[in-house]
Short mmCIF file of C-alpha atoms in Angstrom, two decimals:
data_model
loop_
_atom_site.label_atom_id
_atom_site.label_comp_id
_atom_site.label_asym_id
_atom_site.label_seq_id
_atom_site.Cartn_x
_atom_site.Cartn_y
_atom_site.Cartn_z
CA MET Z 1 178.18 93.17 103.69
CA THR Z 2 177.50 96.21 101.72
CA GLY Z 3 174.01 96.78 99.74
CA LYS Z 4 176.02 95.67 96.70
CA ASP Z 5 176.85 92.55 98.10
CA ARG Z 6 173.14 92.16 99.20
CA HIS Z 7 172.03 91.83 95.65
CA VAL Z 8 173.11 89.35 92.88
CA PHE Z 9 171.85 91.92 90.16
CA ALA Z 10 174.44 94.69 91.41
CA GLY Z 11 175.97 96.58 88.21
CA PHE Z 12 178.61 95.15 85.96
CA SER Z 13 181.58 97.19 85.07
CA ALA Z 14 181.43 99.44 81.74
CA ALA Z 15 183.81 96.37 80.23
CA ILE Z 16 181.55 93.75 81.17
CA LEU Z 17 178.18 95.52 79.42
CA LEU Z 18 180.13 96.32 76.51
CA ALA Z 19 181.09 92.71 75.87
CA THR Z 20 177.47 91.69 76.71
CA PHE Z 21 176.36 93.85 73.91
CA LEU Z 22 178.51 92.80 71.42
CA CYS Z 23 178.28 89.24 72.31
CA GLY Z 24 174.38 88.81 72.65
CA ALA Z 25 172.22 85.98 71.43
CA TRP Z 26 170.23 86.30 68.36
CA ALA Z 27 166.25 86.01 69.05
CA VAL Z 28 164.19 84.68 66.10
CA SER Z 29 160.75 85.23 65.67
CA ALA Z 30 158.47 81.73 65.28
CA ALA Z 31 157.65 82.93 61.84
CA GLY Z 32 161.43 83.39 60.96
CA LYS Z 33 161.31 86.50 59.45
CA GLU Z 34 162.99 89.05 61.41
CA ALA Z 35 166.04 88.79 64.34
CA TRP Z 36 167.57 91.06 66.61
CA LYS Z 37 170.27 91.02 69.31
CA VAL Z 38 169.17 90.21 72.90
CA HIS Z 39 171.94 91.23 74.80
CA ASP Z 40 170.08 91.63 78.45
CA ASP Z 41 170.83 88.52 81.20
CA LEU Z 42 168.18 86.18 81.43
CA PHE Z 43 167.43 84.96 85.10
CA SER Z 44 164.34 82.84 84.65
CA MET Z 45 162.32 80.49 82.73
CA SER Z 46 158.99 78.56 82.76
CA PHE Z 47 157.88 75.63 80.09
CA PRO Z 48 154.15 74.99 81.29
CA THR Z 49 153.63 72.55 78.06
CA ASP Z 50 156.49 70.90 75.85
CA LYS Z 51 156.37 73.40 73.17
CA GLU Z 52 154.91 76.50 74.93
CA GLY Z 53 158.01 78.61 77.01
CA TRP Z 54 159.02 81.94 78.51
CA ALA Z 55 162.00 83.39 79.50
CA CYS Z 56 162.52 86.54 81.40
CA GLY Z 57 165.80 89.20 82.22
CA ARG Z 58 167.15 92.51 82.65
CA SER Z 59 165.35 95.83 81.09
CA GLY Z 60 161.93 94.15 81.41
CA VAL Z 61 162.72 91.54 78.48
CA ILE Z 62 160.26 88.76 78.28
CA LEU Z 63 160.86 86.01 75.55
CA HIS Z 64 158.39 83.68 74.25
CA THR Z 65 159.05 80.23 72.39
CA SER Z 66 156.08 77.86 70.83
CA ASP Z 67 158.56 75.30 69.32
CA GLY Z 68 160.11 73.74 72.20
CA GLY Z 69 162.93 76.60 72.58
CA ALA Z 70 164.14 76.21 69.07
CA THR Z 71 163.26 79.70 67.98
CA TRP Z 72 162.22 82.64 70.20
CA GLU Z 73 160.26 85.94 69.73
CA ARG Z 74 160.27 89.12 72.02
CA GLN Z 75 157.19 90.08 73.69
CA ALA Z 76 156.12 93.47 74.85
CA SER Z 77 156.22 93.85 78.59
CA GLY Z 78 155.59 97.34 78.95
CA VAL Z 79 158.20 97.84 81.71
CA GLU Z 80 161.91 98.63 81.71
CA PHE Z 81 162.73 96.91 85.33
CA THR Z 82 164.93 93.78 85.89
CA LEU Z 83 162.69 90.92 85.48
CA THR Z 84 163.82 88.00 88.07
CA SER Z 85 161.08 85.26 87.79
CA ILE Z 86 158.48 84.11 85.33
CA ASP Z 87 155.92 81.55 86.16
CA PHE Z 88 153.27 79.91 83.73
CA THR Z 89 150.38 77.66 84.95
CA ASP Z 90 149.30 76.82 81.35
CA ARG Z 91 149.88 78.01 78.07
CA GLU Z 92 147.43 81.21 78.75
CA ASN Z 93 148.28 82.45 82.19
CA GLY Z 94 151.85 83.47 83.26
CA TRP Z 95 153.10 86.13 85.87
CA ALA Z 96 156.45 87.87 85.67
CA VAL Z 97 157.93 89.90 88.80
CA GLY Z 98 160.70 92.21 89.76
CA ASN Z 99 162.42 95.19 90.40
CA LYS Z 100 160.08 97.92 92.09
CA GLY Z 101 157.61 95.93 93.29
CA THR Z 102 156.67 94.87 89.76
CA ILE Z 103 154.13 92.29 89.08
CA LEU Z 104 153.16 91.32 85.45
CA HIS Z 105 150.37 89.05 84.41
CA THR Z 106 149.11 87.72 80.96
CA ALA Z 107 145.86 85.73 80.55
CA ASP Z 108 146.62 85.28 76.50
CA GLY Z 109 150.01 83.68 76.47
CA GLY Z 110 152.03 86.93 76.68
CA ARG Z 111 150.30 88.58 73.52
CA THR Z 112 149.56 91.41 76.31
CA TRP Z 113 150.86 91.88 79.75
CA LYS Z 114 149.47 93.85 82.48
CA ARG Z 115 150.61 95.34 85.98
CA GLN Z 116 149.06 94.19 88.92
CA THR Z 117 149.21 95.93 92.15
CA SER Z 118 151.80 95.11 94.65
CA PRO Z 119 151.50 95.90 98.25
CA ILE Z 120 155.26 96.65 98.68
CA ASP Z 121 157.67 98.23 96.46
CA TYR Z 122 160.49 96.12 96.95
CA PHE Z 123 162.44 93.72 94.45
CA HIS Z 124 160.33 90.68 94.59
CA MET Z 125 162.49 87.50 93.28
CA CYS Z 126 160.58 84.87 92.48
CA VAL Z 127 156.74 83.90 91.78
CA ALA Z 128 155.48 80.40 91.67
CA PHE Z 129 151.73 79.66 91.30
CA ARG Z 130 149.91 76.41 92.03
CA THR Z 131 146.93 77.08 89.82
CA PRO Z 132 145.84 80.08 87.90
CA GLN Z 133 144.29 81.52 91.33
CA LYS Z 134 146.61 80.51 93.86
CA GLY Z 135 150.42 82.04 93.78
CA PHE Z 136 153.33 83.23 95.94
CA ILE Z 137 155.72 85.90 95.70
CA ALA Z 138 159.29 85.62 97.74
CA SER Z 139 160.80 89.38 98.16
CA GLU Z 140 162.89 91.58 99.93
CA ARG Z 141 162.99 91.84 103.63
CA THR Z 142 161.74 88.65 104.12
CA HIS Z 143 158.20 89.16 102.65
CA ILE Z 144 155.84 86.60 101.02
CA LEU Z 145 153.32 87.71 99.11
CA ALA Z 146 150.06 85.64 98.59
CA THR Z 147 147.02 85.71 96.09
CA GLN Z 148 143.96 83.59 95.68
CA ASP Z 149 142.36 85.42 92.89
CA GLY Z 150 145.08 85.33 90.05
CA GLY Z 151 146.60 88.33 91.16
CA GLU Z 152 143.76 91.20 91.40
CA THR Z 153 144.61 91.39 95.15
CA TRP Z 154 148.08 90.35 96.43
CA GLN Z 155 148.27 90.41 100.47
CA VAL Z 156 151.53 90.25 102.51
CA ARG Z 157 150.80 86.85 103.98
CA PHE Z 158 154.32 86.55 106.01
CA LYS Z 159 157.45 88.84 106.68
CA ASP Z 160 160.42 88.90 109.15
CA GLU Z 161 163.82 89.95 109.41
CA ASP Z 162 165.48 92.42 106.85
CA PHE Z 163 166.65 90.05 104.81
CA ILE Z 164 166.12 88.88 101.11
CA LEU Z 165 164.13 85.58 100.19
CA LYS Z 166 165.48 84.37 96.92
CA ALA Z 167 163.28 81.51 96.16
CA LEU Z 168 160.13 79.48 96.71
CA SER Z 169 159.03 76.26 95.70
CA PHE Z 170 155.93 73.71 96.08
CA CYS Z 171 155.68 70.15 96.01
CA ASP Z 172 151.66 70.12 96.50
CA ASP Z 173 149.08 72.08 97.96
CA LEU Z 174 150.19 72.16 101.29
CA HIS Z 175 153.84 71.80 101.47
CA GLY Z 176 156.78 74.27 100.39
CA TRP Z 177 159.84 75.79 101.30
CA ALA Z 178 161.22 79.49 100.81
CA VAL Z 179 165.21 80.43 101.01
CA GLY Z 180 167.48 83.18 101.07
CA GLU Z 181 170.29 85.16 102.75
CA PHE Z 182 172.39 83.88 105.66
CA GLY Z 183 170.68 80.30 104.88
CA TYR Z 184 167.64 81.20 105.86
CA ILE Z 185 164.85 78.73 105.33
CA TYR Z 186 161.18 78.81 105.81
CA ALA Z 187 158.65 75.98 105.48
CA THR Z 188 155.09 75.77 105.45
CA VAL Z 189 152.56 72.80 105.72
CA ASP Z 190 149.16 74.85 105.35
CA GLY Z 191 149.35 75.88 101.82
CA GLY Z 192 151.45 79.06 102.87
CA GLN Z 193 149.09 80.27 105.42
CA SER Z 194 151.84 80.19 107.82
CA TRP Z 195 155.89 79.85 107.58
CA GLN Z 196 158.16 78.57 110.19
CA LYS Z 197 161.82 79.20 110.04
CA GLN Z 198 164.11 75.77 109.83
CA ALA Z 199 167.60 77.29 109.45
CA GLY Z 200 169.60 80.53 109.12
CA LEU Z 201 172.04 82.72 111.01
CA TYR Z 202 172.82 86.35 111.56
CA ASP Z 203 174.74 87.43 114.37
CA LEU Z 204 177.92 89.40 115.68
CA ASP Z 205 180.77 87.37 117.57
CA GLU Z 206 180.67 89.22 120.93
CA GLU Z 207 184.56 88.78 121.17
CA THR Z 208 185.48 89.60 117.85
CA GLY Z 209 182.66 92.01 116.40
CA SER Z 210 182.72 90.05 113.21
CA LEU Z 211 179.70 88.65 111.66
CA LYS Z 212 178.77 85.21 111.86
CA GLY Z 213 176.25 84.23 108.88
CA GLY Z 214 174.59 81.24 107.35
CA THR Z 215 175.43 80.32 103.54
CA PHE Z 216 173.76 82.75 101.18
CA LEU Z 217 170.86 80.29 99.19
CA TYR Z 218 169.70 81.59 95.87
CA ASP Z 219 167.25 78.84 94.90
CA VAL Z 220 164.98 75.66 96.49
CA VAL Z 221 162.94 73.16 94.91
CA ALA Z 222 160.37 70.69 96.75
CA LEU Z 223 160.37 67.00 95.64
CA ASP Z 224 157.94 65.91 98.50
CA PRO Z 225 156.55 66.93 101.74
CA ARG Z 226 159.77 65.24 103.28
CA THR Z 227 162.50 66.00 100.66
CA ALA Z 228 163.82 69.13 99.29
CA TRP Z 229 167.18 70.57 97.75
CA ALA Z 230 168.64 74.30 97.98
CA VAL Z 231 171.81 75.77 96.74
CA GLY Z 232 173.61 78.99 97.13
CA ILE Z 233 177.16 80.45 97.12
CA GLN Z 234 180.47 78.80 97.12
CA GLY Z 235 179.26 75.52 95.53
CA ALA Z 236 176.93 75.02 98.36
CA VAL Z 237 174.24 72.22 98.41
CA LYS Z 238 171.61 71.51 100.93
CA ARG Z 239 168.99 68.72 101.40
CA THR Z 240 166.45 67.70 103.68
CA THR Z 241 164.47 64.40 103.81
CA ASP Z 242 162.68 64.68 106.80
CA GLY Z 243 160.75 67.61 106.18
CA GLY Z 244 163.03 70.46 107.27
CA LYS Z 245 163.92 69.39 110.51
CA THR Z 246 167.29 68.84 109.57
CA TRP Z 247 169.00 69.98 106.84
CA GLU Z 248 172.29 68.47 105.56
CA ASP Z 249 175.15 69.98 103.41
CA VAL Z 250 175.70 67.64 100.52
CA ASP Z 251 179.14 67.52 98.97
CA LEU Z 252 178.84 66.84 95.33
CA GLU Z 253 182.79 67.94 94.58
CA LEU Z 254 181.78 71.15 92.93
CA PRO Z 255 184.40 74.00 92.50
CA PRO Z 256 183.45 76.74 95.01
CA VAL Z 257 181.36 78.84 92.40
CA GLN Z 258 177.96 80.27 93.08
CA LEU Z 259 175.13 77.78 92.31
CA TYR Z 260 172.10 79.96 91.15
CA CYS Z 261 169.59 77.52 90.35
CA ILE Z 262 167.86 74.00 90.72
CA SER Z 263 165.57 72.42 88.86
CA TRP Z 264 163.14 69.08 89.27
CA ASP Z 265 161.09 67.38 86.48
CA GLY Z 266 158.78 65.71 89.10
CA ALA Z 267 159.80 62.17 88.33
CA GLU Z 268 163.91 61.52 88.57
CA ALA Z 269 165.79 64.19 86.97
CA LEU Z 270 167.31 67.26 88.99
CA ARG Z 271 169.67 69.80 87.71
CA ILE Z 272 171.77 72.47 89.23
CA GLY Z 273 173.05 75.41 87.46
CA GLY Z 274 175.88 78.24 88.09
CA ARG Z 275 178.92 79.69 87.57
CA GLY Z 276 180.28 77.98 84.31
CA LEU Z 277 178.51 74.65 85.20
CA CYS Z 278 175.41 72.47 85.17
CA VAL Z 279 175.21 69.17 86.96
CA THR Z 280 172.59 66.48 86.73
CA SER Z 281 171.12 63.83 88.73
CA THR Z 282 168.68 61.21 87.29
CA ASP Z 283 167.89 59.02 90.54
CA ARG Z 284 167.04 62.08 92.97
CA GLY Z 285 170.28 63.31 93.79
CA GLU Z 286 172.06 59.97 94.68
CA SER Z 287 174.59 60.35 91.97
CA TRP Z 288 175.61 63.49 89.69
CA GLN Z 289 176.81 63.85 86.05
CA GLU Z 290 178.26 67.10 84.83
CA ALA Z 291 176.46 68.29 81.72
CA ARG Z 292 178.49 69.30 78.62
CA PHE Z 293 177.94 72.40 76.86
CA GLU Z 294 178.35 73.13 72.98
CA PRO Z 295 179.85 75.76 72.74
CA PRO Z 296 181.35 75.72 76.30
CA ILE Z 297 180.23 77.87 78.94
CA GLY Z 298 183.12 78.57 80.48
CA TYR Z 299 183.32 81.67 82.59
CA SER Z 300 179.41 82.41 81.76
CA TRP Z 301 176.68 81.28 84.15
CA ILE Z 302 173.56 79.48 84.14
CA TYR Z 303 170.82 81.25 86.03
CA GLY Z 304 167.78 79.59 85.03
CA LEU Z 305 166.60 76.17 84.67
CA ALA Z 306 163.06 74.52 83.62
CA PRO Z 307 162.33 71.08 83.12
CA LEU Z 308 160.97 69.54 79.85
CA SER Z 309 159.56 66.01 78.57
CA LYS Z 310 161.45 63.02 78.49
CA GLY Z 311 164.55 63.69 80.93
CA GLN Z 312 165.18 66.96 78.76
CA GLY Z 313 165.92 70.46 80.12
CA ALA Z 314 166.18 74.19 78.95
CA ALA Z 315 168.73 76.55 80.94
CA CYS Z 316 169.44 80.45 80.18
CA GLY Z 317 172.08 82.86 81.59
CA ASP Z 318 174.22 85.91 80.74
CA GLU Z 319 174.39 87.66 77.52
CA GLY Z 320 170.93 86.51 76.58
CA ALA Z 321 172.01 82.77 76.48
CA ILE Z 322 169.18 80.12 76.16
CA TYR Z 323 170.61 76.26 75.93
CA LEU Z 324 168.56 72.86 75.56
CA SER Z 325 169.59 69.55 76.80
CA GLY Z 326 170.22 67.02 73.93
CA SER Z 327 172.29 63.48 73.38
CA PRO Z 328 174.70 63.68 74.37
CA ASN Z 329 175.40 67.61 74.93
CA TRP Z 330 173.57 70.67 75.65
CA HIS Z 331 173.53 73.17 72.71
CA ARG Z 332 172.98 77.00 72.63
CA VAL Z 333 169.85 78.02 70.47
CA GLY Z 334 169.01 81.73 69.12
CA TYR Z 335 171.47 82.21 66.95
#
């Protein structure tokens, strides 16, 4: 596997970049007084309240909404690196992470963003905070960073083999999972103090010399101490119902496309997004229905999902796209 294959954010061709520029979504200020083209891919969303939400993506883009996603305004992140993940614990405190060890923090709802010091200069893939003080970052080379003081200081809490951790998720203050390349899954039962490997394979066949590897996983969501779901390449969906002692493949009869994200609303609704599709379950994964988008997402992709109130949700993806779920269809906003 080449370095290009190892990173989902590897460069697009010149033609795709041109199409992205020409087809970007409009971002509109909450006051409705100015608009501009947002042609940067968006990778992550966070809604700490029904009205206040944020999204982040390429070129240091951070967008903010104060009306539940109907309109968006750009905030000054102060960086030009790709930002892969954003997480807010409330309407004031949030963090965004990305390339070159970037960690950004705001304590005023994004009006100002300040750099925090990372102990490693890697591509950070996911940030998740339990409280305004306690948070974690999943990064390259199977690194997990942790802070107990809101990011004033970050420490390497765990590291393992030279693979990329793509995502992590906690269901409570003690139980969480992290997933990444080659199907590697790690779990914690002590609030992130220690992590144990539960799945994953990377080896060479002694007879053929070919690589044997587990399925690349892009995202994970923890429902409770015994239940978690993970998604990845080629339509891969995995689930544990015994705290990670076993992980089973779940066949949702999806096309073999990349599944980039999964979200959970804390009650019943699960959503999975990926290349050209989004599916929803309202019974904790017992049954699934395909979500319909207006306009259709076709060959586009959904990379970030965030739950809203009353079973609704928000999604973001390529070319600055932002969608809100409705009745019956999802619709694109920001034009």
